[in-house]
């Protein structure tokens, strides 16, 4: 192998232009292929094998209820219940009109069905109380229905005040209305946003959607949108999300108009993951490039050598990209991590060769002679390192984590490309640019000679310290924590996370529910009772939850009210008043208020305050009166519409439920969905896992976020453990075949294991959990550790007795520093997952350097001839 690598390097140095042209041709071919076949899927469902039982259950559920998958949840908060309802009504209608962007738009907490039958979902006592409230407001409702304008409101109040003067009513009865109108008029007159709620003033129809555990805050509405996704884009739902925001703005649904819109759900959460990753991309990329260039120059002291290293690495990356697309067909969210893996290890190979080449220049003034000597010196260690690391990456192929399996395939092939270019293109570039001789005066670290002497003289003590550190790290391994919650890796500042946190605080809208499929609707009842009886379950919802109980009694109450209120509400409304008519109504109402107000009491003060506010409003500009009228009239229309609808309640049966509602609970094959909600005390990570296990004990095919999060985490961790064992076995076999001595294999692997143990122990002590992001850094760390140890053992076998002072130590130190600073720049990212990857890389490479400087020299302090006895 040594002779072969030397011949390849010599041939490349003799024919640098041919070598460069061949490399450029391959790079161009890879670039053209990549441009024509580039596919990047962001579908996270494809990252895990479908062989796992939990994934099969998940896929079965998705197939049964495709309309409930990959949703965008639009959360609408209004300053008043009426503003929220009006916003939900207009926004849903506007989105339904765009089928090219939205498969479906549903209102699980409202719409015609709940508007009409809402009262039926209350208890009989609550229905009676609501109807009694409507009957007490019969005069008010009839008057407002006849003239639903600000003029009508003022005229209604004036007529009520006449009743106060004649002793037919009390001024206190009108105090809430007078106070609310005064507040609205004052805010409008001063140019501030003004809101008014009739629902807060009177006992209007309660929303029945609280039945079956689908309750909500009165000022919140929710739309469930299934967008059309483009998986070829990094943000598949961005077009749909942007359309929702633009539509909301066009409808004046913004805080200035009393409405706020927030998007969350699987689609916005995934999309904003990329947006938050790109937020600090310039800073992170700039820091990485500066660190890379600075340390490379520090390592070789030659701009020409740095340029050659970068060109080699870049061309290798392009080739690996093309080859990766050829063998896998597309990249996924995990497999694209081959980029940092290739850059980190490819630059390591290049630094090893470059530093050895510069060292050989002291003994071989000719560039070609120095290149051939460098090839003879590091060719075999580089080949062995590339083979071992590549085999380690290929060990991911059998795992059920498809994303990492494809990463292992691409990265393993990349190691072959990196080695090939290191012994062909890099020497050719050096032959062309001809780095000046003697630029690197001190190839090794002569200043470390005293340290090396101390380590050699105290070898046993150093090894004992290493053994104690390893045992202590082993003891700390049970404390290593894996964070299974992917939400902890997302930025808390993005809209989807802010909205999700707010939505999750409402137990009726928590995403942490579990779904169970019953064979049929008839089989739901018995299964539901068993599940609802679990101590971890708060309540269960099924299709039958939308069929109210005690309907005959409730309908009788509602029909009696409809007979009295219906004729008064179903009248032709008066024409819209002019501004002058509104001014006259303000003047008349102010006069009536002053006549009706007494000298004492809060009601009298409220009447006087409203009279003053009416005077100011009638003297204001027309736009101010229009704003005040809009604040009062819009919620009036919503309230009257809901009252009219609630009085039209009709018997509700399974057969009469809306088709879109039924489709959310009954699959086409007849299977029925049961949705389970956790109790409040089980809404922690550990509590949700207990909730999941309890449900699965009754229904093993259950699925949902509490199950999939933990199951996905288990699959990923298991895959990495399996890959780690296979990697260890493969690397050990390769080392055994190459080194042919058990002792040498042990000397190679012990430092790798020690630095790994120290890294995991540090994460345990500092409470830095492993997660779905930083665990991807482990293959890079493992590969770097294996490569470093192979270099040192091979040098030791060749007779090197002072590794700290050698050119190899310089190459290893600067390779580690390059990787640590370049990829440690990820720590600067505001994205929690990316930052955690940077932290783990820095910790691991820090220990790797420490083991390299202190432990490994002591381990290899025995002369090679003594070790061979």
Short mmCIF file of N, CA, C and O in Angstrom, two decimals, residues 61-182:
data_model
loop_
_atom_site.label_atom_id
_atom_site.label_comp_id
_atom_site.label_asym_id
_atom_site.label_seq_id
_atom_site.Cartn_x
_atom_site.Cartn_y
_atom_site.Cartn_z
N UNK A 61 -53.13 4.78 10.73
CA UNK A 61 -53.99 5.90 11.15
C UNK A 61 -54.00 7.00 10.08
O UNK A 61 -55.06 7.56 9.75
N UNK A 62 -52.83 7.30 9.51
CA UNK A 62 -52.76 8.33 8.48
C UNK A 62 -53.57 7.92 7.24
O UNK A 62 -54.20 8.76 6.61
N UNK A 63 -53.52 6.64 6.92
CA UNK A 63 -54.29 6.16 5.77
C UNK A 63 -55.78 6.23 6.05
O UNK A 63 -56.58 6.53 5.16
N UNK A 64 -56.18 5.95 7.29
CA UNK A 64 -57.60 5.98 7.64
C UNK A 64 -58.14 7.40 7.68
O UNK A 64 -59.29 7.65 7.29
N UNK A 65 -57.31 8.35 8.13
CA UNK A 65 -57.75 9.74 8.25
C UNK A 65 -56.73 10.68 7.60
O UNK A 65 -56.02 11.43 8.28
N UNK A 66 -56.66 10.65 6.28
CA UNK A 66 -55.67 11.50 5.60
C UNK A 66 -55.92 12.98 5.78
O UNK A 66 -54.99 13.79 5.71
N UNK A 67 -57.17 13.37 6.04
CA UNK A 67 -57.48 14.80 6.19
C UNK A 67 -56.96 15.38 7.50
O UNK A 67 -56.98 16.60 7.68
N UNK A 68 -56.49 14.53 8.41
CA UNK A 68 -55.98 15.01 9.70
C UNK A 68 -54.46 15.06 9.74
O UNK A 68 -53.88 15.31 10.80
N UNK A 69 -53.82 14.84 8.59
CA UNK A 69 -52.36 14.79 8.56
C UNK A 69 -51.80 16.08 7.97
O UNK A 69 -52.38 16.68 7.08
N UNK A 70 -50.60 16.44 8.46
CA UNK A 70 -49.85 17.59 7.94
C UNK A 70 -50.73 18.83 7.88
O UNK A 70 -51.03 19.35 6.82
N UNK A 71 -51.12 19.27 9.07
CA UNK A 71 -52.06 20.38 9.19
C UNK A 71 -51.37 21.68 9.58
O UNK A 71 -50.30 21.68 10.18
N UNK A 72 -52.03 22.76 9.24
CA UNK A 72 -51.69 24.08 9.75
C UNK A 72 -52.84 24.53 10.63
O UNK A 72 -54.00 24.52 10.19
N UNK A 73 -52.53 24.87 11.85
CA UNK A 73 -53.56 25.33 12.79
C UNK A 73 -53.51 26.85 12.84
O UNK A 73 -52.48 27.43 13.20
N UNK A 74 -54.60 27.47 12.47
CA UNK A 74 -54.71 28.94 12.47
C UNK A 74 -55.44 29.34 13.75
O UNK A 74 -56.62 29.02 13.92
N UNK A 75 -54.73 30.01 14.63
CA UNK A 75 -55.31 30.44 15.91
C UNK A 75 -55.70 31.91 15.79
O UNK A 75 -54.85 32.77 15.50
N UNK A 76 -56.97 32.19 15.99
CA UNK A 76 -57.50 33.54 15.85
C UNK A 76 -57.92 34.04 17.23
O UNK A 76 -58.81 33.46 17.87
N UNK A 77 -57.28 35.08 17.70
CA UNK A 77 -57.64 35.70 18.98
C UNK A 77 -58.21 37.08 18.71
O UNK A 77 -57.59 37.90 18.01
N UNK A 78 -59.39 37.33 19.26
CA UNK A 78 -60.04 38.62 19.08
C UNK A 78 -60.11 39.40 20.38
O UNK A 78 -60.12 38.81 21.46
N UNK A 79 -60.17 40.70 20.26
CA UNK A 79 -60.34 41.53 21.45
C UNK A 79 -61.69 41.25 22.10
O UNK A 79 -61.86 41.45 23.31
N UNK A 80 -62.65 40.78 21.30
CA UNK A 80 -63.97 40.41 21.81
C UNK A 80 -64.37 39.09 21.16
O UNK A 80 -63.83 38.72 20.11
N UNK A 81 -65.33 38.37 21.74
CA UNK A 81 -65.78 37.12 21.10
C UNK A 81 -66.32 37.35 19.70
O UNK A 81 -66.12 36.52 18.81
N UNK A 82 -67.01 38.49 19.50
CA UNK A 82 -67.61 38.75 18.19
C UNK A 82 -66.54 39.00 17.13
O UNK A 82 -66.67 38.55 15.99
N UNK A 83 -65.47 39.71 17.50
CA UNK A 83 -64.40 39.94 16.53
C UNK A 83 -63.73 38.63 16.15
O UNK A 83 -63.38 38.41 14.98
N UNK A 84 -63.53 37.74 17.12
CA UNK A 84 -62.94 36.44 16.82
C UNK A 84 -63.83 35.63 15.90
O UNK A 84 -63.36 35.01 14.93
N UNK A 85 -65.12 35.63 16.17
CA UNK A 85 -66.07 34.88 15.35
C UNK A 85 -66.14 35.45 13.94
O UNK A 85 -66.12 34.70 12.95
N UNK A 86 -66.20 36.76 13.81
CA UNK A 86 -66.29 37.39 12.50
C UNK A 86 -65.01 37.12 11.69
O UNK A 86 -65.07 36.84 10.49
N UNK A 87 -63.85 37.17 12.36
CA UNK A 87 -62.59 36.91 11.68
C UNK A 87 -62.52 35.47 11.20
O UNK A 87 -62.10 35.20 10.06
N UNK A 88 -62.93 34.52 12.04
CA UNK A 88 -62.91 33.12 11.65
C UNK A 88 -63.83 32.86 10.47
O UNK A 88 -63.49 32.11 9.54
N UNK A 89 -64.97 33.49 10.47
CA UNK A 89 -65.95 33.28 9.40
C UNK A 89 -65.41 33.80 8.07
O UNK A 89 -65.47 33.11 7.05
N UNK A 90 -64.88 35.01 8.08
CA UNK A 90 -64.40 35.60 6.82
C UNK A 90 -63.12 34.93 6.33
O UNK A 90 -62.94 34.71 5.13
N UNK A 91 -62.20 34.62 7.25
CA UNK A 91 -60.94 34.01 6.84
C UNK A 91 -61.17 32.61 6.29
O UNK A 91 -60.58 32.24 5.26
N UNK A 92 -61.99 31.82 6.93
CA UNK A 92 -62.24 30.46 6.44
C UNK A 92 -62.89 30.50 5.06
O UNK A 92 -62.54 29.71 4.18
N UNK A 93 -63.82 31.43 4.85
CA UNK A 93 -64.47 31.53 3.54
C UNK A 93 -63.46 31.92 2.46
O UNK A 93 -63.50 31.41 1.34
N UNK A 94 -62.54 32.82 2.80
CA UNK A 94 -61.54 33.26 1.83
C UNK A 94 -60.56 32.13 1.49
O UNK A 94 -60.15 31.98 0.34
N UNK A 95 -60.19 31.32 2.48
CA UNK A 95 -59.25 30.23 2.23
C UNK A 95 -59.90 29.10 1.44
O UNK A 95 -59.25 28.47 0.60
N UNK A 96 -61.17 28.82 1.70
CA UNK A 96 -61.88 27.77 0.97
C UNK A 96 -61.91 28.10 -0.53
O UNK A 96 -61.89 27.20 -1.38
N UNK A 97 -61.89 29.39 -0.85
CA UNK A 97 -61.96 29.82 -2.24
C UNK A 97 -60.63 29.65 -2.98
O UNK A 97 -60.52 30.02 -4.15
N UNK A 98 -59.60 29.07 -2.30
CA UNK A 98 -58.28 28.88 -2.93
C UNK A 98 -57.89 27.40 -2.87
O UNK A 98 -56.96 27.02 -2.15
N UNK A 99 -58.57 26.54 -3.59
CA UNK A 99 -58.28 25.10 -3.53
C UNK A 99 -56.90 24.73 -4.04
O UNK A 99 -56.40 23.64 -3.76
N UNK A 100 -56.26 25.61 -4.82
CA UNK A 100 -54.92 25.32 -5.29
C UNK A 100 -53.88 25.32 -4.19
O UNK A 100 -52.79 24.76 -4.35
N UNK A 101 -54.20 25.96 -3.06
CA UNK A 101 -53.26 26.04 -1.95
C UNK A 101 -53.72 25.26 -0.73
O UNK A 101 -52.90 24.94 0.14
N UNK A 102 -55.02 24.94 -0.66
CA UNK A 102 -55.55 24.30 0.54
C UNK A 102 -56.47 23.14 0.16
O UNK A 102 -57.44 23.33 -0.57
N UNK A 103 -56.12 21.95 0.67
CA UNK A 103 -56.98 20.80 0.43
C UNK A 103 -58.30 20.96 1.17
O UNK A 103 -59.36 20.60 0.65
N UNK A 104 -58.23 21.47 2.40
CA UNK A 104 -59.44 21.62 3.20
C UNK A 104 -59.24 22.71 4.23
O UNK A 104 -58.11 23.00 4.64
N UNK A 105 -60.37 23.31 4.63
CA UNK A 105 -60.38 24.33 5.69
C UNK A 105 -61.59 24.02 6.57
O UNK A 105 -62.74 24.01 6.09
N UNK A 106 -61.34 23.74 7.84
CA UNK A 106 -62.43 23.34 8.74
C UNK A 106 -62.44 24.20 10.00
O UNK A 106 -61.39 24.71 10.43
N UNK A 107 -63.63 24.32 10.57
CA UNK A 107 -63.79 25.04 11.83
C UNK A 107 -64.31 24.07 12.89
O UNK A 107 -65.52 23.87 13.03
N UNK A 108 -63.43 23.47 13.66
CA UNK A 108 -63.89 22.49 14.65
C UNK A 108 -64.63 23.10 15.83
O UNK A 108 -65.29 22.38 16.58
N UNK A 109 -64.53 24.42 16.00
CA UNK A 109 -65.17 25.07 17.14
C UNK A 109 -66.29 26.00 16.72
O UNK A 109 -66.75 26.83 17.52
N UNK A 110 -66.75 25.93 15.49
CA UNK A 110 -67.81 26.84 15.06
C UNK A 110 -68.36 26.44 13.72
O UNK A 110 -68.22 25.31 13.27
N UNK A 111 -69.03 27.40 13.06
CA UNK A 111 -69.66 27.13 11.79
C UNK A 111 -71.15 26.94 11.95
O UNK A 111 -71.70 26.98 13.06
N UNK A 112 -71.85 26.73 10.87
CA UNK A 112 -73.33 26.65 10.91
C UNK A 112 -73.86 25.60 11.87
O UNK A 112 -74.86 25.84 12.56
N UNK A 113 -73.23 24.44 11.94
CA UNK A 113 -73.76 23.38 12.80
C UNK A 113 -73.75 23.81 14.27
O UNK A 113 -74.77 23.67 14.97
N UNK A 114 -72.63 24.32 14.75
CA UNK A 114 -72.57 24.73 16.16
C UNK A 114 -73.34 26.02 16.42
O UNK A 114 -73.88 26.21 17.51
N UNK A 115 -73.41 26.91 15.43
CA UNK A 115 -74.22 28.11 15.62
C UNK A 115 -75.68 27.73 15.84
O UNK A 115 -76.38 28.33 16.67
N UNK A 116 -76.14 26.75 15.10
CA UNK A 116 -77.55 26.38 15.16
C UNK A 116 -77.84 25.49 16.37
O UNK A 116 -78.88 25.65 17.04
N UNK A 117 -76.96 24.57 16.68
CA UNK A 117 -77.25 23.57 17.71
C UNK A 117 -76.41 23.74 18.97
O UNK A 117 -76.38 22.85 19.81
N UNK A 118 -75.75 24.86 19.09
CA UNK A 118 -74.85 25.06 20.22
C UNK A 118 -75.51 24.90 21.58
O UNK A 118 -74.93 24.29 22.49
N UNK A 119 -76.72 25.43 21.73
CA UNK A 119 -77.38 25.36 23.04
C UNK A 119 -77.63 23.92 23.47
O UNK A 119 -77.67 23.62 24.66
N UNK A 120 -77.78 23.01 22.52
CA UNK A 120 -78.09 21.63 22.86
C UNK A 120 -76.95 20.94 23.60
O UNK A 120 -77.17 19.92 24.27
N UNK A 121 -75.73 21.47 23.48
CA UNK A 121 -74.59 20.83 24.12
C UNK A 121 -74.43 21.26 25.56
O UNK A 121 -73.54 20.74 26.26
N UNK A 122 -75.26 22.18 26.03
CA UNK A 122 -75.25 22.58 27.43
C UNK A 122 -76.17 21.66 28.23
O UNK A 122 -76.99 20.93 27.67
N UNK A 123 -76.03 21.74 29.53
CA UNK A 123 -76.97 21.00 30.37
C UNK A 123 -78.34 21.65 30.27
O UNK A 123 -78.49 22.81 29.86
N UNK A 124 -79.35 20.90 30.66
CA UNK A 124 -80.71 21.44 30.58
C UNK A 124 -80.84 22.70 31.44
O UNK A 124 -81.51 23.67 31.04
N UNK A 125 -80.18 22.71 32.58
CA UNK A 125 -80.23 23.89 33.44
C UNK A 125 -79.57 25.09 32.77
O UNK A 125 -80.08 26.22 32.83
N UNK A 126 -78.46 24.85 32.09
CA UNK A 126 -77.77 25.94 31.41
C UNK A 126 -78.59 26.45 30.22
O UNK A 126 -78.60 27.65 29.93
N UNK A 127 -79.26 25.54 29.53
CA UNK A 127 -80.11 25.96 28.41
C UNK A 127 -81.23 26.86 28.92
O UNK A 127 -81.53 27.91 28.33
N UNK A 128 -81.83 26.47 30.01
CA UNK A 128 -82.93 27.28 30.57
C UNK A 128 -82.42 28.65 30.98
O UNK A 128 -83.08 29.67 30.72
N UNK A 129 -81.23 28.70 31.61
CA UNK A 129 -80.68 29.99 32.03
C UNK A 129 -80.36 30.88 30.82
O UNK A 129 -80.61 32.09 30.84
N UNK A 130 -79.82 30.29 29.75
CA UNK A 130 -79.50 31.06 28.55
C UNK A 130 -80.77 31.60 27.90
O UNK A 130 -80.83 32.77 27.49
N UNK A 131 -81.80 30.76 27.81
CA UNK A 131 -83.06 31.20 27.21
C UNK A 131 -83.71 32.28 28.08
O UNK A 131 -84.27 33.26 27.55
N UNK A 132 -83.65 32.12 29.40
CA UNK A 132 -84.21 33.15 30.28
C UNK A 132 -83.51 34.49 30.06
O UNK A 132 -84.16 35.55 30.08
N UNK A 133 -82.22 34.46 29.86
CA UNK A 133 -81.48 35.68 29.59
C UNK A 133 -81.93 36.33 28.29
O UNK A 133 -82.06 37.56 28.21
N UNK A 134 -82.19 35.52 27.27
CA UNK A 134 -82.68 36.06 26.01
C UNK A 134 -84.06 36.67 26.18
O UNK A 134 -84.36 37.74 25.61
N UNK A 135 -84.90 36.02 26.97
CA UNK A 135 -86.25 36.53 27.16
C UNK A 135 -86.23 37.86 27.92
O UNK A 135 -87.04 38.76 27.63
N UNK A 136 -85.31 37.99 28.87
CA UNK A 136 -85.20 39.27 29.58
C UNK A 136 -84.75 40.39 28.66
O UNK A 136 -85.03 41.57 28.91
N UNK A 137 -84.05 40.02 27.61
CA UNK A 137 -83.55 41.02 26.67
C UNK A 137 -84.43 41.11 25.42
O UNK A 137 -84.00 41.63 24.39
N UNK A 138 -85.68 40.64 25.54
CA UNK A 138 -86.55 40.59 24.36
C UNK A 138 -86.75 41.97 23.74
O UNK A 138 -86.64 42.14 22.52
N UNK A 139 -87.02 42.98 24.56
CA UNK A 139 -87.21 44.34 24.04
C UNK A 139 -85.95 44.84 23.35
O UNK A 139 -86.00 45.39 22.24
N UNK A 140 -84.82 44.63 24.00
CA UNK A 140 -83.55 45.09 23.44
C UNK A 140 -83.26 44.39 22.12
O UNK A 140 -82.89 45.05 21.13
N UNK A 141 -83.44 43.08 22.06
CA UNK A 141 -83.14 42.33 20.83
C UNK A 141 -84.07 42.76 19.69
O UNK A 141 -83.62 42.92 18.55
N UNK A 142 -85.36 42.92 19.99
CA UNK A 142 -86.31 43.31 18.95
C UNK A 142 -85.98 44.69 18.39
O UNK A 142 -86.02 44.92 17.18
N UNK A 143 -85.66 45.63 19.28
CA UNK A 143 -85.34 46.99 18.84
C UNK A 143 -84.06 47.01 18.01
O UNK A 143 -83.99 47.69 16.97
N UNK A 144 -83.05 46.27 18.44
CA UNK A 144 -81.79 46.26 17.72
C UNK A 144 -81.92 45.53 16.39
O UNK A 144 -81.27 45.90 15.40
N UNK A 145 -82.74 44.48 16.33
CA UNK A 145 -82.95 43.77 15.08
C UNK A 145 -83.62 44.66 14.05
O UNK A 145 -83.34 44.56 12.85
N UNK A 146 -84.51 45.55 14.49
CA UNK A 146 -85.19 46.46 13.58
C UNK A 146 -84.26 47.53 13.02
O UNK A 146 -84.44 48.00 11.89
N UNK A 147 -83.25 47.92 13.80
CA UNK A 147 -82.30 48.95 13.33
C UNK A 147 -80.91 48.60 13.87
O UNK A 147 -80.46 49.17 14.87
N UNK A 148 -80.21 47.65 13.23
CA UNK A 148 -78.89 47.23 13.73
C UNK A 148 -77.78 48.20 13.34
O UNK A 148 -76.87 47.86 12.59
N UNK A 149 -77.87 49.42 13.84
CA UNK A 149 -76.89 50.46 13.55
C UNK A 149 -76.63 51.23 14.84
O UNK A 149 -77.30 51.02 15.86
N UNK A 150 -75.67 52.14 14.80
CA UNK A 150 -75.42 52.97 15.98
C UNK A 150 -76.63 53.82 16.30
O UNK A 150 -76.96 54.04 17.47
N UNK A 151 -77.32 54.28 15.27
CA UNK A 151 -78.58 55.03 15.51
C UNK A 151 -79.58 54.14 16.23
O UNK A 151 -80.23 54.58 17.21
N UNK A 152 -79.69 52.90 15.79
CA UNK A 152 -80.64 52.00 16.44
C UNK A 152 -80.25 51.72 17.89
O UNK A 152 -81.12 51.63 18.77
N UNK A 153 -78.97 51.58 18.17
CA UNK A 153 -78.51 51.36 19.53
C UNK A 153 -78.87 52.56 20.42
O UNK A 153 -79.37 52.41 21.54
N UNK A 154 -78.59 53.75 19.90
CA UNK A 154 -78.87 54.96 20.68
C UNK A 154 -80.37 55.16 20.88
O UNK A 154 -80.82 55.54 21.98
N UNK A 155 -81.16 54.91 19.83
CA UNK A 155 -82.62 55.04 19.97
C UNK A 155 -83.16 54.02 20.97
O UNK A 155 -84.07 54.32 21.77
N UNK A 156 -82.60 52.81 20.93
CA UNK A 156 -83.04 51.78 21.89
C UNK A 156 -82.73 52.21 23.32
O UNK A 156 -83.56 52.05 24.23
N UNK A 157 -81.54 52.76 23.53
CA UNK A 157 -81.17 53.24 24.86
C UNK A 157 -82.07 54.40 25.28
O UNK A 157 -82.52 54.46 26.44
N UNK A 158 -82.38 55.30 24.36
CA UNK A 158 -83.25 56.45 24.69
C UNK A 158 -84.63 55.99 25.10
O UNK A 158 -85.22 56.50 26.07
N UNK A 159 -85.18 54.98 24.38
CA UNK A 159 -86.49 54.48 24.76
C UNK A 159 -86.44 53.77 26.11
O UNK A 159 -87.37 53.85 26.92
N UNK A 160 -85.35 53.11 26.38
CA UNK A 160 -85.21 52.49 27.70
C UNK A 160 -85.15 53.52 28.80
O UNK A 160 -85.68 53.31 29.90
N UNK A 161 -84.49 54.63 28.52
CA UNK A 161 -84.40 55.70 29.53
C UNK A 161 -85.76 56.34 29.80
O UNK A 161 -86.03 56.81 30.91
N UNK A 162 -86.62 56.34 28.77
CA UNK A 162 -87.98 56.85 29.00
C UNK A 162 -88.71 55.96 30.01
O UNK A 162 -89.46 56.44 30.86
N UNK A 163 -88.45 54.66 29.93
CA UNK A 163 -89.05 53.75 30.90
C UNK A 163 -88.52 54.01 32.29
O UNK A 163 -89.25 53.86 33.29
N UNK A 164 -87.25 54.43 32.39
CA UNK A 164 -86.69 54.77 33.70
C UNK A 164 -87.41 55.98 34.27
O UNK A 164 -87.76 56.03 35.46
N UNK A 165 -87.64 56.96 33.42
CA UNK A 165 -88.32 58.18 33.89
C UNK A 165 -89.75 57.91 34.35
O UNK A 165 -90.24 58.55 35.27
N UNK A 166 -90.36 56.93 33.72
CA UNK A 166 -91.75 56.61 34.08
C UNK A 166 -91.84 55.50 35.12
O UNK A 166 -92.92 54.98 35.39
N UNK A 167 -90.69 55.10 35.67
CA UNK A 167 -90.69 54.09 36.72
C UNK A 167 -90.89 52.68 36.25
O UNK A 167 -91.11 51.78 37.07
N UNK A 168 -90.77 52.44 34.92
CA UNK A 168 -90.96 51.10 34.39
C UNK A 168 -89.66 50.28 34.38
O UNK A 168 -89.69 49.09 34.12
N UNK A 169 -88.56 50.96 34.64
CA UNK A 169 -87.26 50.29 34.67
C UNK A 169 -86.33 51.07 35.60
O UNK A 169 -86.64 52.20 36.01
N UNK A 170 -85.22 50.44 35.93
CA UNK A 170 -84.24 51.08 36.79
C UNK A 170 -83.02 51.49 35.96
O UNK A 170 -82.62 50.79 35.03
N UNK A 171 -82.46 52.63 36.34
CA UNK A 171 -81.27 53.10 35.63
C UNK A 171 -80.12 52.11 35.80
O UNK A 171 -79.29 51.96 34.90
N UNK A 172 -80.08 51.41 36.93
CA UNK A 172 -79.02 50.42 37.16
C UNK A 172 -79.04 49.32 36.10
O UNK A 172 -77.99 48.74 35.79
N UNK A 173 -80.22 49.02 35.53
CA UNK A 173 -80.31 47.97 34.52
C UNK A 173 -79.52 48.34 33.26
O UNK A 173 -79.09 47.45 32.52
N UNK A 174 -79.34 49.64 33.03
CA UNK A 174 -78.65 50.09 31.82
C UNK A 174 -77.19 50.48 32.07
O UNK A 174 -76.50 50.91 31.15
N UNK A 175 -76.75 50.34 33.33
CA UNK A 175 -75.39 50.78 33.64
C UNK A 175 -74.32 50.03 32.84
O UNK A 175 -73.40 50.67 32.31
N UNK A 176 -74.37 48.68 32.71
CA UNK A 176 -73.34 48.00 31.91
C UNK A 176 -73.28 48.51 30.47
O UNK A 176 -72.20 48.72 29.92
N UNK A 177 -74.46 48.71 29.86
CA UNK A 177 -74.49 49.20 28.47
C UNK A 177 -73.92 50.61 28.39
O UNK A 177 -73.13 50.93 27.49
N UNK A 178 -74.31 51.48 29.32
CA UNK A 178 -73.83 52.86 29.30
C UNK A 178 -72.31 52.92 29.50
O UNK A 178 -71.61 53.67 28.82
N UNK A 179 -71.81 52.10 30.41
CA UNK A 179 -70.35 52.10 30.66
C UNK A 179 -69.59 51.60 29.44
O UNK A 179 -68.57 52.19 29.04
N UNK A 180 -70.08 50.53 28.82
CA UNK A 180 -69.40 49.98 27.65
C UNK A 180 -69.43 50.96 26.48
O UNK A 180 -68.42 51.14 25.77
N UNK A 181 -70.57 51.63 26.25
CA UNK A 181 -70.65 52.60 25.17
C UNK A 181 -69.74 53.79 25.43
O UNK A 181 -69.07 54.30 24.52
N UNK A 182 -69.70 54.26 26.68
CA UNK A 182 -68.84 55.40 27.01
C UNK A 182 -67.37 55.06 26.77
O UNK A 182 -66.61 55.87 26.22
#
